[in-house]
XYZ file of N, CA, C and O in Angstrom:
404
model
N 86.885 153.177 167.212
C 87.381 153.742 165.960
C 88.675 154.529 166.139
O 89.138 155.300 165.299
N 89.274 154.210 167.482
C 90.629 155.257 167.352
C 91.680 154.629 166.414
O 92.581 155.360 166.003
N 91.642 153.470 166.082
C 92.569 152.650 164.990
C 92.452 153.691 163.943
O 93.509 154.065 163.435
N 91.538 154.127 163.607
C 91.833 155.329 162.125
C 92.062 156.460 162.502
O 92.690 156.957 161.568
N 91.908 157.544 163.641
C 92.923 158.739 164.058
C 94.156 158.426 164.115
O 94.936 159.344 163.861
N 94.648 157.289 164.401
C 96.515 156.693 164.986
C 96.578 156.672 163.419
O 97.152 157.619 162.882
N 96.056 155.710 162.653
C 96.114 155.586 160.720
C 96.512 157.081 160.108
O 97.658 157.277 159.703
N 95.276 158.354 160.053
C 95.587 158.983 159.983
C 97.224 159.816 160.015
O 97.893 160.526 159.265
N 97.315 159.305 161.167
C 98.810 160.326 161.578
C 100.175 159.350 161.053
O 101.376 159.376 161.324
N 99.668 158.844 160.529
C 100.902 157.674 159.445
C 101.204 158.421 158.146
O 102.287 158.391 157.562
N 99.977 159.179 157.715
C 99.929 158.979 156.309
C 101.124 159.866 155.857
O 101.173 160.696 156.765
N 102.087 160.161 155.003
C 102.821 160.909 155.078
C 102.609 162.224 154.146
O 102.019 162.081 153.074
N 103.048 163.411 154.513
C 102.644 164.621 153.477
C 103.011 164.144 151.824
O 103.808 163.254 151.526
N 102.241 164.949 150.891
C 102.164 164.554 149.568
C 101.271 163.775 149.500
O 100.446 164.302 148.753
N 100.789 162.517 149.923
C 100.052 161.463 149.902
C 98.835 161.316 150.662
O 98.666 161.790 151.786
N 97.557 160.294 149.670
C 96.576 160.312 150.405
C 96.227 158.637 150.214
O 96.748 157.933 149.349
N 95.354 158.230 151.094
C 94.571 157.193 150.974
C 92.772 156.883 150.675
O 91.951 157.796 150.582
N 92.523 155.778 150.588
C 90.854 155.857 150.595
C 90.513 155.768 151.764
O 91.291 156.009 152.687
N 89.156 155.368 151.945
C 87.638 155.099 152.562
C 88.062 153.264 152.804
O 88.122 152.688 153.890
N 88.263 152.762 151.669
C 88.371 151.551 151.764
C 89.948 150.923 152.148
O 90.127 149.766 152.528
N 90.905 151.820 151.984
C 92.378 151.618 152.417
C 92.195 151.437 153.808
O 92.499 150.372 154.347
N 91.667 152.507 154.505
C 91.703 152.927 155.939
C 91.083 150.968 156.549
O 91.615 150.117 157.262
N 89.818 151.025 155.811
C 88.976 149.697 156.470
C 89.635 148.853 156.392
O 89.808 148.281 157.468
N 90.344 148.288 155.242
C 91.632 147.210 155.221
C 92.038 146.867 156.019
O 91.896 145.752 156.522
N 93.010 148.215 156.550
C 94.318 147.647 157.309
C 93.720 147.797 158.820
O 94.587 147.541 159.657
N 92.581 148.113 159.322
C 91.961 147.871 160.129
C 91.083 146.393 160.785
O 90.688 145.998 161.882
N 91.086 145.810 159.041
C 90.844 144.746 158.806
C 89.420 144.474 159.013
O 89.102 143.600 159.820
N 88.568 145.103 158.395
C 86.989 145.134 157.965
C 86.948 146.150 156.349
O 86.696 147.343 156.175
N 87.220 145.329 155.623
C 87.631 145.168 154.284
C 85.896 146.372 153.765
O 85.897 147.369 153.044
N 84.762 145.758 154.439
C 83.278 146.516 154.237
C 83.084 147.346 154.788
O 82.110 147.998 154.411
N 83.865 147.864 156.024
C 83.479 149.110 155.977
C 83.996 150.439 155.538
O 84.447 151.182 156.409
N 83.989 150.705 154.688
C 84.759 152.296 154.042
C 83.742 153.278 154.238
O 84.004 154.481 154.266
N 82.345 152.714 154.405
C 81.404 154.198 154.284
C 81.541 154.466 156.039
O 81.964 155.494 156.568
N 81.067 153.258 156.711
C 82.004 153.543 158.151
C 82.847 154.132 158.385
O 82.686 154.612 159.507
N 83.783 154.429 157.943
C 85.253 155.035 158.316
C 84.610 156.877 157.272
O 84.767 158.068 157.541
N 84.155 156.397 156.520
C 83.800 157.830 156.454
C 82.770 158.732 156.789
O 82.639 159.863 156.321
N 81.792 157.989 157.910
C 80.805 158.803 159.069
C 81.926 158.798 159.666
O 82.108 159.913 160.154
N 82.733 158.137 159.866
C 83.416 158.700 161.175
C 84.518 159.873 160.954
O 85.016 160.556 161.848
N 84.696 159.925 160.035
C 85.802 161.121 159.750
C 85.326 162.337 159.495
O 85.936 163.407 159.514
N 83.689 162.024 159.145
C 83.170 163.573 158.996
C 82.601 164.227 160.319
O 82.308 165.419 160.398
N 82.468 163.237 161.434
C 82.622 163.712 162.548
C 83.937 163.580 163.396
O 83.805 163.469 164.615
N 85.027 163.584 162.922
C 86.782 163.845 163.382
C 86.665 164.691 164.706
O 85.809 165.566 164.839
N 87.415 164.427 165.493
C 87.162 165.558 166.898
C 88.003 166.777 166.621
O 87.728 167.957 166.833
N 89.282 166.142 166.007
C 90.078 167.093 165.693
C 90.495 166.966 164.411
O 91.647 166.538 164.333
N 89.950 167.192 163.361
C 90.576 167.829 162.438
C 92.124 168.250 161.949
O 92.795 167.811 161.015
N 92.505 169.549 163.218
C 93.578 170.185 162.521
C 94.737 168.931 162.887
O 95.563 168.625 162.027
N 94.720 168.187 164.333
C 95.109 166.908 164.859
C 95.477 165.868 163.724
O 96.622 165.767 163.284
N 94.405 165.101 163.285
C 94.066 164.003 162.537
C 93.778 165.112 160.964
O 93.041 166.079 160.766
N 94.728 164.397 160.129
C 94.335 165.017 158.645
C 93.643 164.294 157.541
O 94.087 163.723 156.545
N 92.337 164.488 158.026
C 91.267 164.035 157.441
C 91.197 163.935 156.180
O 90.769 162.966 155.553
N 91.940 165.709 155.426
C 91.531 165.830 154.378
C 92.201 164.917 153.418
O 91.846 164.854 152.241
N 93.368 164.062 154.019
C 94.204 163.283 153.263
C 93.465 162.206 152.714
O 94.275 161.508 152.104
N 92.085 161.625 152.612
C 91.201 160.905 152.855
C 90.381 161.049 151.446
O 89.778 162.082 151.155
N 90.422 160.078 150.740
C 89.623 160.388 149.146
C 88.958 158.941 148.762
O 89.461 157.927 149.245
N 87.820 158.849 147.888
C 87.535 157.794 147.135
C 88.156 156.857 146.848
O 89.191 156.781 147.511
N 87.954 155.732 145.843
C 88.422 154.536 145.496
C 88.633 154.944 144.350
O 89.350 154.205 143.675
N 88.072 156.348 143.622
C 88.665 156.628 142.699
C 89.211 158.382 142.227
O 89.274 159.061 141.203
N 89.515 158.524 143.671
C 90.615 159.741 143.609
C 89.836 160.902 144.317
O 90.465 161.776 144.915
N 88.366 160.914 144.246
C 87.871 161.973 143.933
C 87.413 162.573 145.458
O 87.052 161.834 146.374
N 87.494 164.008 145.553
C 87.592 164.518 147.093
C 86.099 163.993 147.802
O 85.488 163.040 147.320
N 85.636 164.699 148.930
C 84.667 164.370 149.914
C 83.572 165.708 149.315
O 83.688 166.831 149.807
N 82.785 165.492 148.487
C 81.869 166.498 148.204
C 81.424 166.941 149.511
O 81.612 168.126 149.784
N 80.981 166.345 150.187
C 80.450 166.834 151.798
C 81.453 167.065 153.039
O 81.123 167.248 154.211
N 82.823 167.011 152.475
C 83.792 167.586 153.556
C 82.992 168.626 154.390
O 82.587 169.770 154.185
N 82.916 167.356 155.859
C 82.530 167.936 156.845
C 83.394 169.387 157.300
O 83.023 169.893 158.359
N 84.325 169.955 156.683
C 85.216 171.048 157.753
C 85.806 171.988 156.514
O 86.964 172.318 156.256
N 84.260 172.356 155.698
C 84.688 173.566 154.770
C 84.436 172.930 153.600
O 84.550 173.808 152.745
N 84.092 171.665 152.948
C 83.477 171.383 151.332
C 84.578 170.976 151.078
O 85.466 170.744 151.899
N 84.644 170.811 149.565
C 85.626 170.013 148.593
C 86.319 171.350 148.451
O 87.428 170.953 148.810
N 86.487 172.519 148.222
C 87.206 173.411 147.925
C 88.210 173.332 149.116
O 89.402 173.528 148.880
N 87.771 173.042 150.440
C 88.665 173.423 151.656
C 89.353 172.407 151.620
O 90.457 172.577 152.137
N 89.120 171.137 151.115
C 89.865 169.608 150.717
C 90.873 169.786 150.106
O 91.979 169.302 150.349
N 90.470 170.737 148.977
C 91.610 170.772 147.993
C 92.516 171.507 148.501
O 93.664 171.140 148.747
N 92.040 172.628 148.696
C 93.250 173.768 149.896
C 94.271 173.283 150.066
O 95.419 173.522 149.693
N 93.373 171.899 151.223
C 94.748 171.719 152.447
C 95.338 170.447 151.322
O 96.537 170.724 151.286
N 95.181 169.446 150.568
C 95.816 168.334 149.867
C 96.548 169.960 148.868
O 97.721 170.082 149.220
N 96.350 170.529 148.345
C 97.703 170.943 147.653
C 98.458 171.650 148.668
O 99.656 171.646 148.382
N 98.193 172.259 149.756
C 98.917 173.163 150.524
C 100.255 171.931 151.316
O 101.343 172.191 151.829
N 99.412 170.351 151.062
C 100.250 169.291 151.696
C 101.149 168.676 150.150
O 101.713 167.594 149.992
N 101.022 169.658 149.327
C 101.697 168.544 147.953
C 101.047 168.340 147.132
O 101.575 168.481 146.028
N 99.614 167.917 147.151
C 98.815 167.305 146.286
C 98.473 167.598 145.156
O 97.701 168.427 145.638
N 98.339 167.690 144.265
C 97.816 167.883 143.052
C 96.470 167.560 142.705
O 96.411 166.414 142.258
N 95.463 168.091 142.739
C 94.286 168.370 142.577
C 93.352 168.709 141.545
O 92.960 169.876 141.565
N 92.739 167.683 140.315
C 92.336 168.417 139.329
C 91.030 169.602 139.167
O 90.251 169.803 140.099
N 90.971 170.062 138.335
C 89.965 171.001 138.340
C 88.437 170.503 138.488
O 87.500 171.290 138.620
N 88.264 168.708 138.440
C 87.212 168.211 138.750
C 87.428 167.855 140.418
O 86.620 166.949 140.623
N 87.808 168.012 141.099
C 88.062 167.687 142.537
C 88.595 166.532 142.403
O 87.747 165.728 142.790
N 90.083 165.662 141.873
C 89.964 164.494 141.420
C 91.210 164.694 142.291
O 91.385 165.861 142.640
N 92.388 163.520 142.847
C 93.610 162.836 142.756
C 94.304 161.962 141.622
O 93.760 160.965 141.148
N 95.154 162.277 141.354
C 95.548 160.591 141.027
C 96.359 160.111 141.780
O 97.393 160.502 142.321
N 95.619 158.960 141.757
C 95.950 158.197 142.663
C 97.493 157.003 142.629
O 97.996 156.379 143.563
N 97.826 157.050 141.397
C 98.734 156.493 140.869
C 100.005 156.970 141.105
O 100.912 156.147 141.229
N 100.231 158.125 141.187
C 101.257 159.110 141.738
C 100.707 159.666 143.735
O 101.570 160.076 144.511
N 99.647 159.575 144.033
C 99.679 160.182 145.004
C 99.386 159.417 146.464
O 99.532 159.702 147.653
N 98.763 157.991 145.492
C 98.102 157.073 147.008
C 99.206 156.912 147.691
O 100.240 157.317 147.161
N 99.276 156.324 148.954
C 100.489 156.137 150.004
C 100.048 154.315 150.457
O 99.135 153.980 151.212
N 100.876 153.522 149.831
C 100.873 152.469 149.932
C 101.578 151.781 151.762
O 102.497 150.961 151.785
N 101.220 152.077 152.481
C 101.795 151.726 153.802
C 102.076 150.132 153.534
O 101.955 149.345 152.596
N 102.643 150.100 155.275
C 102.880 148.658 155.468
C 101.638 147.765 155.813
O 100.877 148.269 156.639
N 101.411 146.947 155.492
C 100.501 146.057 156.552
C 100.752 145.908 156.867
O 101.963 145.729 156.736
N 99.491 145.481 158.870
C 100.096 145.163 160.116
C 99.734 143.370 159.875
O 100.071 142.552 160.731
């Protein structure tokens, strides 16, 4: 699973991706809940920016392993983000469309 810590460190500030983005370009299209056991056990955190990491439809990690959805939101606006008062993104303005490999 180190293909999604290296992913991670792509993503650029302001911007986030999904659960199912990450599995894509990894190229296992099914696993997104995979990629998100694995991020809630992240080794490093402050390293790899996890919190950049949201739903298929915007919405933060209720179980953010490293402080809840409040500590999610923290660090996504402290990185740019805009954050609604339901723990939401939009994603339309905020996803980060990378390259495929």
């Amino acid at each position: 699973m180190e293909g999604i810590l290296e992913y991670l460190l792509m993503i650029p500030d302001g911007k986030v991706v999904t659960y199912k983005q990450i599995a894509e370009y990894l190229g296992n299209p099914g696993y997104a809940r995979l990629v998100g056991n694995y991020l809630h056990v992240n080794p490093d955190p402050d390293r790899y920016p996890c919190f950049k990491v949201v739903n298929h439809q915007g919405r933060l990690a209720t179980n953010f392993g490293f402080g809840g959805a409040a500590e999610q939101k923290r660090r996504l606006e402290k990185d740019g983000v805009e954050v609604s008062s339901e723990f939401r993104v939009d994603l339309e303005k905020y996803q980060w469309k990378e390259n495929r490999r």
